[in-house]
């Protein structure tokens, strides 16, 4: 399915979704945190701190700080890799999946309203 929006309509949709998300959910993710979270949930695992840093073009420390925050929110979890104990593997959580499902539903709802 393809949806065609003008730049103004796309930004308006993003604006409405962002405002509603802030009002409805106490968790306030930065753009970087959201990019990391979406990558973890939309790209097949495994995900490592090193891999995420390379994908986003940032340092491992930047990823670690973002994961600390998202871990405190219950959106992701980290475990040591059983094969290579130096690596930390990022795991999805039920809380993170529900958060993104609600966000997806919100985007769909606001997108439908845009079409009316």
Short mmCIF file of C-alpha atoms in Angstrom, two decimals:
data_model
loop_
_atom_site.label_atom_id
_atom_site.label_comp_id
_atom_site.label_asym_id
_atom_site.label_seq_id
_atom_site.Cartn_x
_atom_site.Cartn_y
_atom_site.Cartn_z
CA UNK A 1 0.00 0.00 0.00
CA UNK A 2 1.32 3.40 -0.93
CA UNK A 3 0.29 6.69 0.63
CA UNK A 4 1.05 9.94 -1.08
CA UNK A 5 1.43 13.00 1.11
CA UNK A 6 2.78 16.43 0.42
CA UNK A 7 5.70 17.54 2.57
CA UNK A 8 3.34 19.76 4.54
CA UNK A 9 0.87 16.90 5.12
CA UNK A 10 3.67 14.54 6.19
CA UNK A 11 5.04 17.08 8.65
CA UNK A 12 1.53 17.78 9.93
CA UNK A 13 1.01 14.06 10.52
CA UNK A 14 4.33 13.78 12.34
CA UNK A 15 3.44 16.87 14.40
CA UNK A 16 0.02 15.50 15.44
CA UNK A 17 1.43 12.09 16.30
CA UNK A 18 4.27 13.65 18.31
CA UNK A 19 1.90 15.88 20.27
CA UNK A 20 -0.48 13.03 21.04
CA UNK A 21 2.34 10.71 22.00
CA UNK A 22 3.71 13.25 24.48
CA UNK A 23 0.23 13.76 25.96
CA UNK A 24 -0.63 10.05 26.17
CA UNK A 25 2.64 8.47 27.28
CA UNK A 26 4.97 9.58 30.07
CA UNK A 27 8.03 8.22 28.24
CA UNK A 28 9.74 10.91 26.22
CA UNK A 29 12.23 9.49 23.73
CA UNK A 30 14.75 11.56 21.85
CA UNK A 31 14.96 11.24 18.07
CA UNK A 32 18.11 9.12 18.49
CA UNK A 33 16.45 6.84 21.04
CA UNK A 34 13.45 6.39 18.76
CA UNK A 35 15.72 5.53 15.81
CA UNK A 36 17.53 2.95 17.94
CA UNK A 37 14.28 1.47 19.24
CA UNK A 38 12.75 1.21 15.77
CA UNK A 39 15.93 -0.40 14.45
CA UNK A 40 15.89 -2.99 17.24
CA UNK A 41 12.27 -3.89 16.57
CA UNK A 42 12.12 -3.61 12.76
CA UNK A 43 15.47 -5.07 11.72
CA UNK A 44 16.01 -8.76 12.46
CA UNK A 45 18.32 -9.46 15.43
CA UNK A 46 20.91 -9.90 16.77
CA UNK A 47 21.63 -6.32 17.79
CA UNK A 48 24.79 -5.29 19.60
CA UNK A 49 26.03 -1.99 20.97
CA UNK A 50 28.86 -2.10 18.43
CA UNK A 51 26.48 -2.82 15.54
CA UNK A 52 24.03 -0.08 16.53
CA UNK A 53 26.88 2.42 16.87
CA UNK A 54 28.09 1.56 13.37
CA UNK A 55 24.59 1.76 11.89
CA UNK A 56 23.89 5.17 13.42
CA UNK A 57 27.42 6.49 12.96
CA UNK A 58 27.88 7.31 16.66
CA UNK A 59 30.10 6.04 19.45
CA UNK A 60 29.34 3.01 21.60
CA UNK A 61 29.03 5.38 24.58
CA UNK A 62 26.17 7.21 22.83
CA UNK A 63 24.35 3.92 22.26
CA UNK A 64 25.00 2.80 25.83
CA UNK A 65 23.49 5.99 27.27
CA UNK A 66 20.41 5.63 25.05
CA UNK A 67 20.02 1.97 26.00
CA UNK A 68 20.38 2.85 29.70
CA UNK A 69 17.44 5.24 29.40
CA UNK A 70 15.33 2.86 27.30
CA UNK A 71 16.17 -0.01 29.64
CA UNK A 72 14.95 2.03 32.61
CA UNK A 73 11.71 2.57 30.66
CA UNK A 74 11.35 -1.18 30.06
CA UNK A 75 11.62 -0.83 26.28
CA UNK A 76 14.77 -2.93 25.77
CA UNK A 77 16.98 -5.27 27.74
CA UNK A 78 20.68 -6.12 27.50
CA UNK A 79 22.38 -9.45 28.07
CA UNK A 80 25.93 -10.72 27.62
CA UNK A 81 26.46 -12.77 24.47
CA UNK A 82 26.91 -16.41 25.53
CA UNK A 83 29.38 -17.02 22.68
CA UNK A 84 31.49 -13.86 23.05
CA UNK A 85 31.17 -12.49 26.58
CA UNK A 86 32.68 -9.17 25.44
CA UNK A 87 29.57 -8.43 23.39
CA UNK A 88 26.28 -7.16 24.78
CA UNK A 89 23.18 -8.25 22.89
CA UNK A 90 20.14 -5.98 22.91
CA UNK A 91 16.86 -7.81 23.43
CA UNK A 92 13.31 -6.74 22.70
CA UNK A 93 10.84 -6.60 25.58
CA UNK A 94 7.08 -6.96 25.80
CA UNK A 95 6.95 -3.36 27.04
CA UNK A 96 8.88 -2.13 24.01
CA UNK A 97 6.72 -4.10 21.60
CA UNK A 98 3.54 -2.69 23.18
CA UNK A 99 4.96 0.85 23.09
CA UNK A 100 5.66 0.59 19.36
CA UNK A 101 2.35 -1.13 18.65
CA UNK A 102 0.52 1.78 20.30
CA UNK A 103 2.66 4.24 18.35
CA UNK A 104 1.87 2.42 15.11
CA UNK A 105 -1.85 2.49 15.93
CA UNK A 106 -1.62 6.22 16.66
CA UNK A 107 0.09 6.87 13.33
CA UNK A 108 -2.58 4.85 11.48
CA UNK A 109 -5.38 6.70 13.29
CA UNK A 110 -3.92 10.14 12.56
CA UNK A 111 -3.16 9.15 8.96
CA UNK A 112 -6.81 8.16 8.46
CA UNK A 113 -7.95 11.48 9.91
CA UNK A 114 -5.64 13.23 7.47
CA UNK A 115 -7.42 11.54 4.57
CA UNK A 116 -10.88 12.77 5.71
#
